[in-house]
């Protein structure tokens, strides 16, 4: 069922052994409602109040999640001297971009089979600094960008997007501020790509094909440094939170240990999260957060990442302005990103912008921890709503919970 067809219905948008797809639930008079400005949105609001914790069918699953020990880090790490020396021997220079990221000079993405020690060094720097800009690449063909993407992470394309008629192949997500040229308006809020998957994309590539005359930035925020910026009390509470994806029911931890660096990092998709589960401190029980709690949490997360921008006095976020020939690769579990407002402006005022995105298969599943399944089950959500006294909120499909009705959201 498409999100547009889910209007004014109580739906459970989950997949599992007990149900396949969307299941209609009877409306309840006690069901909580979202704020009045949302009443016209094409969303379905779910409040479940049945079952008990003893009915919860848990699946003990290994994976990196909320229970990993904290790592002692501050802000964004410096480039590693040994890796810089190794790359220099191969004629590759790595220059820090402040406050995060790095520029790679002397590495041709079009050349096949680069040495493994080079790829390892670059991927480790990507995990630490968040992203690498491979400068001066010219215009890569679709196949060349896919080959370059498969140098990282799971080393295989994982493409789930719509394909624009102008895209060079099915793996290229072609984005533009001109809808006839590419898909417009995508990703205006902080997010990580592939959050609807159990295995969230390990790495993402952004190749600028046409740089606009005005600004057309992508904004990046370091999620490890963002975690460090939290108070100890908030670190503890957020480490007990698990997001529920609005379109697939996939569960992801709000705090996790990064699979490469091991660094404690925050994680939340601000445009596709339907609800959040909170684990009790002293018992093995989860509750769905209530409307006001969700609104506050999403605003706090948004403010946290925005606070990392230099203009806000931070040192862990950046608005990167593309140069012709740039191809950026990001570690998709180290940093969040969003399109700058200017990226979607009318090409008549801004100039034409064309960006090709590629997504890489996960290195491992991104599991919620706490013995929870990879996807939410009917029993889990029912028990979690009962623990919330029937006030838990889950918004099904599409954009998920609308935490700010005044802002634009699009996936």
PDB file of N, CA and C in Angstrom, residues 192-265:
ATOM      1  N   UNK A 192      20.637   9.469   7.413  1.00  0.00           N
ATOM      2  CA  UNK A 192      21.618   8.534   6.864  1.00  0.00           C
ATOM      3  C   UNK A 192      20.911   7.721   5.799  1.00  0.00           C
ATOM      4  N   UNK A 193      21.540   7.517   4.659  1.00  0.00           N
ATOM      5  CA  UNK A 193      20.891   6.814   3.558  1.00  0.00           C
ATOM      6  C   UNK A 193      20.700   5.332   3.879  1.00  0.00           C
ATOM      7  N   UNK A 194      19.583   4.788   3.405  1.00  0.00           N
ATOM      8  CA  UNK A 194      19.307   3.355   3.579  1.00  0.00           C
ATOM      9  C   UNK A 194      18.789   2.997   4.952  1.00  0.00           C
ATOM     10  N   UNK A 195      18.185   3.952   5.666  1.00  0.00           N
ATOM     11  CA  UNK A 195      17.725   3.674   7.028  1.00  0.00           C
ATOM     12  C   UNK A 195      16.546   2.715   7.079  1.00  0.00           C
ATOM     13  N   UNK A 196      15.924   2.448   5.939  1.00  0.00           N
ATOM     14  CA  UNK A 196      14.822   1.491   5.870  1.00  0.00           C
ATOM     15  C   UNK A 196      15.319   0.058   5.712  1.00  0.00           C
ATOM     16  N   UNK A 197      16.632  -0.115   5.617  1.00  0.00           N
ATOM     17  CA  UNK A 197      17.228  -1.440   5.457  1.00  0.00           C
ATOM     18  C   UNK A 197      17.774  -1.944   6.789  1.00  0.00           C
ATOM     19  N   UNK A 198      17.762  -3.273   6.980  1.00  0.00           N
ATOM     20  CA  UNK A 198      18.444  -3.861   8.137  1.00  0.00           C
ATOM     21  C   UNK A 198      19.937  -3.579   8.036  1.00  0.00           C
ATOM     22  N   UNK A 199      20.485  -3.760   6.850  1.00  0.00           N
ATOM     23  CA  UNK A 199      21.874  -3.426   6.585  1.00  0.00           C
ATOM     24  C   UNK A 199      21.947  -2.042   5.956  1.00  0.00           C
ATOM     25  N   UNK A 200      22.069  -1.007   6.781  1.00  0.00           N
ATOM     26  CA  UNK A 200      22.171   0.365   6.279  1.00  0.00           C
ATOM     27  C   UNK A 200      23.422   0.477   5.397  1.00  0.00           C
ATOM     28  N   UNK A 201      23.324   1.227   4.305  1.00  0.00           N
ATOM     29  CA  UNK A 201      24.450   1.367   3.376  1.00  0.00           C
ATOM     30  C   UNK A 201      25.735   1.715   4.142  1.00  0.00           C
ATOM     31  N   UNK A 202      26.825   1.055   3.775  1.00  0.00           N
ATOM     32  CA  UNK A 202      28.084   1.336   4.460  1.00  0.00           C
ATOM     33  C   UNK A 202      28.687   2.657   4.011  1.00  0.00           C
ATOM     34  N   UNK A 203      28.658   2.913   2.711  1.00  0.00           N
ATOM     35  CA  UNK A 203      29.243   4.124   2.150  1.00  0.00           C
ATOM     36  C   UNK A 203      28.335   4.674   1.054  1.00  0.00           C
ATOM     37  N   UNK A 204      28.445   5.971   0.818  1.00  0.00           N
ATOM     38  CA  UNK A 204      27.647   6.642  -0.200  1.00  0.00           C
ATOM     39  C   UNK A 204      28.565   7.556  -0.999  1.00  0.00           C
ATOM     40  N   UNK A 205      28.369   7.568  -2.325  1.00  0.00           N
ATOM     41  CA  UNK A 205      29.160   8.426  -3.194  1.00  0.00           C
ATOM     42  C   UNK A 205      28.329   9.564  -3.754  1.00  0.00           C
ATOM     43  N   UNK A 206      28.938  10.759  -3.844  1.00  0.00           N
ATOM     44  CA  UNK A 206      28.289  11.940  -4.423  1.00  0.00           C
ATOM     45  C   UNK A 206      29.239  12.544  -5.457  1.00  0.00           C
ATOM     46  N   UNK A 207      28.870  12.419  -6.715  1.00  0.00           N
ATOM     47  CA  UNK A 207      29.702  12.964  -7.792  1.00  0.00           C
ATOM     48  C   UNK A 207      28.977  14.136  -8.433  1.00  0.00           C
ATOM     49  N   UNK A 208      29.585  15.305  -8.366  1.00  0.00           N
ATOM     50  CA  UNK A 208      28.965  16.497  -8.939  1.00  0.00           C
ATOM     51  C   UNK A 208      29.246  16.519 -10.446  1.00  0.00           C
ATOM     52  N   UNK A 209      28.188  16.446 -11.221  1.00  0.00           N
ATOM     53  CA  UNK A 209      28.292  16.452 -12.679  1.00  0.00           C
ATOM     54  C   UNK A 209      28.189  17.877 -13.214  1.00  0.00           C
ATOM     55  N   UNK A 210      27.332  18.672 -12.588  1.00  0.00           N
ATOM     56  CA  UNK A 210      27.179  20.075 -12.959  1.00  0.00           C
ATOM     57  C   UNK A 210      27.114  20.913 -11.693  1.00  0.00           C
ATOM     58  N   UNK A 211      28.121  21.758 -11.500  1.00  0.00           N
ATOM     59  CA  UNK A 211      28.147  22.645 -10.336  1.00  0.00           C
ATOM     60  C   UNK A 211      27.305  23.881 -10.639  1.00  0.00           C
ATOM     61  N   UNK A 212      26.358  24.246  -9.765  1.00  0.00           N
ATOM     62  CA  UNK A 212      25.552  25.438 -10.030  1.00  0.00           C
ATOM     63  C   UNK A 212      26.376  26.716  -9.883  1.00  0.00           C
ATOM     64  N   UNK A 213      25.889  27.785 -10.473  1.00  0.00           N
ATOM     65  CA  UNK A 213      26.580  29.071 -10.353  1.00  0.00           C
ATOM     66  C   UNK A 213      26.515  29.582  -8.915  1.00  0.00           C
ATOM     67  N   UNK A 214      25.380  29.353  -8.246  1.00  0.00           N
ATOM     68  CA  UNK A 214      25.253  29.707  -6.840  1.00  0.00           C
ATOM     69  C   UNK A 214      25.656  28.534  -5.965  1.00  0.00           C
ATOM     70  N   UNK A 215      25.215  28.560  -4.714  1.00  0.00           N
ATOM     71  CA  UNK A 215      25.544  27.471  -3.794  1.00  0.00           C
ATOM     72  C   UNK A 215      24.638  26.270  -4.046  1.00  0.00           C
ATOM     73  N   UNK A 216      25.218  25.092  -3.921  1.00  0.00           N
ATOM     74  CA  UNK A 216      24.442  23.861  -4.036  1.00  0.00           C
ATOM     75  C   UNK A 216      25.046  22.804  -3.132  1.00  0.00           C
ATOM     76  N   UNK A 217      25.310  23.197  -1.889  1.00  0.00           N
ATOM     77  CA  UNK A 217      26.091  22.375  -0.961  1.00  0.00           C
ATOM     78  C   UNK A 217      25.350  21.126  -0.502  1.00  0.00           C
ATOM     79  N   UNK A 218      26.142  20.163  -0.007  1.00  0.00           N
ATOM     80  CA  UNK A 218      25.645  19.097   0.857  1.00  0.00           C
ATOM     81  C   UNK A 218      26.237  19.343   2.237  1.00  0.00           C
ATOM     82  N   UNK A 219      25.415  19.192   3.259  1.00  0.00           N
ATOM     83  CA  UNK A 219      25.847  19.426   4.635  1.00  0.00           C
ATOM     84  C   UNK A 219      26.108  18.093   5.322  1.00  0.00           C
ATOM     85  N   UNK A 220      27.206  18.036   6.073  1.00  0.00           N
ATOM     86  CA  UNK A 220      27.615  16.817   6.764  1.00  0.00           C
ATOM     87  C   UNK A 220      27.806  17.107   8.248  1.00  0.00           C
ATOM     88  N   UNK A 221      27.461  16.141   9.105  1.00  0.00           N
ATOM     89  CA  UNK A 221      27.652  16.273  10.552  1.00  0.00           C
ATOM     90  C   UNK A 221      28.253  14.983  11.103  1.00  0.00           C
ATOM     91  N   UNK A 222      29.290  15.125  11.906  1.00  0.00           N
ATOM     92  CA  UNK A 222      30.010  13.973  12.474  1.00  0.00           C
ATOM     93  C   UNK A 222      29.239  13.446  13.676  1.00  0.00           C
ATOM     94  N   UNK A 223      28.754  12.215  13.571  1.00  0.00           N
ATOM     95  CA  UNK A 223      27.858  11.684  14.596  1.00  0.00           C
ATOM     96  C   UNK A 223      28.590  11.167  15.831  1.00  0.00           C
ATOM     97  N   UNK A 224      29.896  10.909  15.707  1.00  0.00           N
ATOM     98  CA  UNK A 224      30.680  10.568  16.883  1.00  0.00           C
ATOM     99  C   UNK A 224      30.956  11.791  17.733  1.00  0.00           C
ATOM    100  N   UNK A 225      31.363  12.884  17.088  1.00  0.00           N
ATOM    101  CA  UNK A 225      31.601  14.123  17.813  1.00  0.00           C
ATOM    102  C   UNK A 225      30.298  14.667  18.393  1.00  0.00           C
ATOM    103  N   UNK A 226      29.184  14.450  17.683  1.00  0.00           N
ATOM    104  CA  UNK A 226      27.890  14.885  18.200  1.00  0.00           C
ATOM    105  C   UNK A 226      27.542  14.140  19.487  1.00  0.00           C
ATOM    106  N   UNK A 227      27.835  12.846  19.530  1.00  0.00           N
ATOM    107  CA  UNK A 227      27.595  12.081  20.763  1.00  0.00           C
ATOM    108  C   UNK A 227      28.406  12.660  21.916  1.00  0.00           C
ATOM    109  N   UNK A 228      29.667  12.992  21.643  1.00  0.00           N
ATOM    110  CA  UNK A 228      30.522  13.540  22.691  1.00  0.00           C
ATOM    111  C   UNK A 228      30.010  14.877  23.203  1.00  0.00           C
ATOM    112  N   UNK A 229      29.278  15.606  22.362  1.00  0.00           N
ATOM    113  CA  UNK A 229      28.767  16.919  22.758  1.00  0.00           C
ATOM    114  C   UNK A 229      27.566  16.817  23.702  1.00  0.00           C
ATOM    115  N   UNK A 230      26.990  15.629  23.839  1.00  0.00           N
ATOM    116  CA  UNK A 230      25.844  15.444  24.723  1.00  0.00           C
ATOM    117  C   UNK A 230      26.277  15.413  26.187  1.00  0.00           C
ATOM    118  N   UNK A 231      25.376  15.792  27.070  1.00  0.00           N
ATOM    119  CA  UNK A 231      25.627  15.607  28.495  1.00  0.00           C
ATOM    120  C   UNK A 231      25.665  14.114  28.806  1.00  0.00           C
ATOM    121  N   UNK A 232      26.296  13.755  29.928  1.00  0.00           N
ATOM    122  CA  UNK A 232      26.375  12.338  30.295  1.00  0.00           C
ATOM    123  C   UNK A 232      24.990  11.755  30.533  1.00  0.00           C
ATOM    124  N   UNK A 233      24.086  12.569  31.069  1.00  0.00           N
ATOM    125  CA  UNK A 233      22.728  12.095  31.309  1.00  0.00           C
ATOM    126  C   UNK A 233      22.015  11.787  29.997  1.00  0.00           C
ATOM    127  N   UNK A 234      22.200  12.654  29.012  1.00  0.00           N
ATOM    128  CA  UNK A 234      21.554  12.429  27.720  1.00  0.00           C
ATOM    129  C   UNK A 234      22.216  11.273  26.969  1.00  0.00           C
ATOM    130  N   UNK A 235      23.517  11.130  27.106  1.00  0.00           N
ATOM    131  CA  UNK A 235      24.192   9.981  26.504  1.00  0.00           C
ATOM    132  C   UNK A 235      23.602   8.678  27.035  1.00  0.00           C
ATOM    133  N   UNK A 236      23.383   8.636  28.333  1.00  0.00           N
ATOM    134  CA  UNK A 236      22.838   7.419  28.937  1.00  0.00           C
ATOM    135  C   UNK A 236      21.434   7.143  28.435  1.00  0.00           C
ATOM    136  N   UNK A 237      20.589   8.171  28.384  1.00  0.00           N
ATOM    137  CA  UNK A 237      19.211   7.938  27.956  1.00  0.00           C
ATOM    138  C   UNK A 237      19.147   7.590  26.478  1.00  0.00           C
ATOM    139  N   UNK A 238      19.852   8.335  25.637  1.00  0.00           N
ATOM    140  CA  UNK A 238      19.807   8.057  24.200  1.00  0.00           C
ATOM    141  C   UNK A 238      20.346   6.662  23.883  1.00  0.00           C
ATOM    142  N   UNK A 239      21.231   6.157  24.727  1.00  0.00           N
ATOM    143  CA  UNK A 239      21.778   4.819  24.523  1.00  0.00           C
ATOM    144  C   UNK A 239      20.739   3.730  24.777  1.00  0.00           C
ATOM    145  N   UNK A 240      19.582   4.104  25.320  1.00  0.00           N
ATOM    146  CA  UNK A 240      18.488   3.151  25.538  1.00  0.00           C
ATOM    147  C   UNK A 240      17.355   3.338  24.530  1.00  0.00           C
ATOM    148  N   UNK A 241      17.593   4.124  23.491  1.00  0.00           N
ATOM    149  CA  UNK A 241      16.555   4.406  22.501  1.00  0.00           C
ATOM    150  C   UNK A 241      16.801   3.640  21.207  1.00  0.00           C
ATOM    151  N   UNK A 242      15.705   3.215  20.594  1.00  0.00           N
ATOM    152  CA  UNK A 242      15.749   2.466  19.330  1.00  0.00           C
ATOM    153  C   UNK A 242      14.694   3.053  18.395  1.00  0.00           C
ATOM    154  N   UNK A 243      15.105   3.457  17.211  1.00  0.00           N
ATOM    155  CA  UNK A 243      14.160   4.032  16.245  1.00  0.00           C
ATOM    156  C   UNK A 243      13.460   2.933  15.458  1.00  0.00           C
ATOM    157  N   UNK A 244      12.216   3.202  15.072  1.00  0.00           N
ATOM    158  CA  UNK A 244      11.420   2.289  14.255  1.00  0.00           C
ATOM    159  C   UNK A 244      11.172   2.975  12.913  1.00  0.00           C
ATOM    160  N   UNK A 245      11.689   2.391  11.836  1.00  0.00           N
ATOM    161  CA  UNK A 245      11.531   3.011  10.528  1.00  0.00           C
ATOM    162  C   UNK A 245      10.066   3.008  10.106  1.00  0.00           C
ATOM    163  N   UNK A 246       9.619   4.118   9.540  1.00  0.00           N
ATOM    164  CA  UNK A 246       8.202   4.286   9.211  1.00  0.00           C
ATOM    165  C   UNK A 246       7.757   3.441   8.038  1.00  0.00           C
ATOM    166  N   UNK A 247       8.672   3.078   7.145  1.00  0.00           N
ATOM    167  CA  UNK A 247       8.273   2.371   5.932  1.00  0.00           C
ATOM    168  C   UNK A 247       8.498   0.867   5.990  1.00  0.00           C
ATOM    169  N   UNK A 248       9.439   0.421   6.837  1.00  0.00           N
ATOM    170  CA  UNK A 248       9.785  -1.002   6.851  1.00  0.00           C
ATOM    171  C   UNK A 248       9.685  -1.647   8.219  1.00  0.00           C
ATOM    172  N   UNK A 249       9.584  -0.851   9.280  1.00  0.00           N
ATOM    173  CA  UNK A 249       9.578  -1.407  10.626  1.00  0.00           C
ATOM    174  C   UNK A 249      10.943  -1.817  11.122  1.00  0.00           C
ATOM    175  N   UNK A 250      12.007  -1.523  10.368  1.00  0.00           N
ATOM    176  CA  UNK A 250      13.363  -1.867  10.786  1.00  0.00           C
ATOM    177  C   UNK A 250      13.734  -1.087  12.044  1.00  0.00           C
ATOM    178  N   UNK A 251      14.441  -1.756  12.943  1.00  0.00           N
ATOM    179  CA  UNK A 251      14.878  -1.151  14.194  1.00  0.00           C
ATOM    180  C   UNK A 251      16.368  -0.825  14.135  1.00  0.00           C
ATOM    181  N   UNK A 252      16.730   0.392  14.578  1.00  0.00           N
ATOM    182  CA  UNK A 252      18.131   0.795  14.640  1.00  0.00           C
ATOM    183  C   UNK A 252      18.399   1.500  15.960  1.00  0.00           C
ATOM    184  N   UNK A 253      19.592   1.304  16.539  1.00  0.00           N
ATOM    185  CA  UNK A 253      19.925   1.974  17.800  1.00  0.00           C
ATOM    186  C   UNK A 253      20.175   3.463  17.581  1.00  0.00           C
ATOM    187  N   UNK A 254      19.792   4.278  18.551  1.00  0.00           N
ATOM    188  CA  UNK A 254      20.061   5.709  18.447  1.00  0.00           C
ATOM    189  C   UNK A 254      21.500   6.027  18.836  1.00  0.00           C
ATOM    190  N   UNK A 255      22.142   5.108  19.546  1.00  0.00           N
ATOM    191  CA  UNK A 255      23.573   5.203  19.834  1.00  0.00           C
ATOM    192  C   UNK A 255      24.193   3.850  19.525  1.00  0.00           C
ATOM    193  N   UNK A 256      25.307   3.869  18.815  1.00  0.00           N
ATOM    194  CA  UNK A 256      25.957   2.613  18.435  1.00  0.00           C
ATOM    195  C   UNK A 256      27.460   2.805  18.423  1.00  0.00           C
ATOM    196  N   UNK A 257      28.173   1.692  18.388  1.00  0.00           N
ATOM    197  CA  UNK A 257      29.621   1.707  18.210  1.00  0.00           C
ATOM    198  C   UNK A 257      29.908   1.550  16.723  1.00  0.00           C
ATOM    199  N   UNK A 258      30.604   2.518  16.127  1.00  0.00           N
ATOM    200  CA  UNK A 258      30.863   2.484  14.694  1.00  0.00           C
ATOM    201  C   UNK A 258      31.606   1.204  14.318  1.00  0.00           C
ATOM    202  N   UNK A 259      31.199   0.520  13.235  1.00  0.00           N
ATOM    203  CA  UNK A 259      31.761  -0.794  12.913  1.00  0.00           C
ATOM    204  C   UNK A 259      33.247  -0.782  12.540  1.00  0.00           C
ATOM    205  N   UNK A 260      33.797   0.348  12.154  1.00  0.00           N
ATOM    206  CA  UNK A 260      35.220   0.417  11.814  1.00  0.00           C
ATOM    207  C   UNK A 260      36.019   1.079  12.924  1.00  0.00           C
ATOM    208  N   UNK A 261      35.606   2.259  13.343  1.00  0.00           N
ATOM    209  CA  UNK A 261      36.372   3.009  14.338  1.00  0.00           C
ATOM    210  C   UNK A 261      36.056   2.598  15.769  1.00  0.00           C
ATOM    211  N   UNK A 262      34.878   2.009  15.992  1.00  0.00           N
ATOM    212  CA  UNK A 262      34.444   1.672  17.344  1.00  0.00           C
ATOM    213  C   UNK A 262      33.927   2.857  18.132  1.00  0.00           C
ATOM    214  N   UNK A 263      33.876   4.032  17.524  1.00  0.00           N
ATOM    215  CA  UNK A 263      33.497   5.245  18.237  1.00  0.00           C
ATOM    216  C   UNK A 263      31.991   5.300  18.498  1.00  0.00           C
ATOM    217  N   UNK A 264      31.611   5.681  19.692  1.00  0.00           N
ATOM    218  CA  UNK A 264      30.200   5.855  20.026  1.00  0.00           C
ATOM    219  C   UNK A 264      29.632   6.990  19.188  1.00  0.00           C
ATOM    220  N   UNK A 265      28.508   6.722  18.534  1.00  0.00           N
ATOM    221  CA  UNK A 265      27.940   7.678  17.587  1.00  0.00           C
ATOM    222  C   UNK A 265      26.427   7.676  17.700  1.00  0.00           C
TER     223      UNK A 265
END
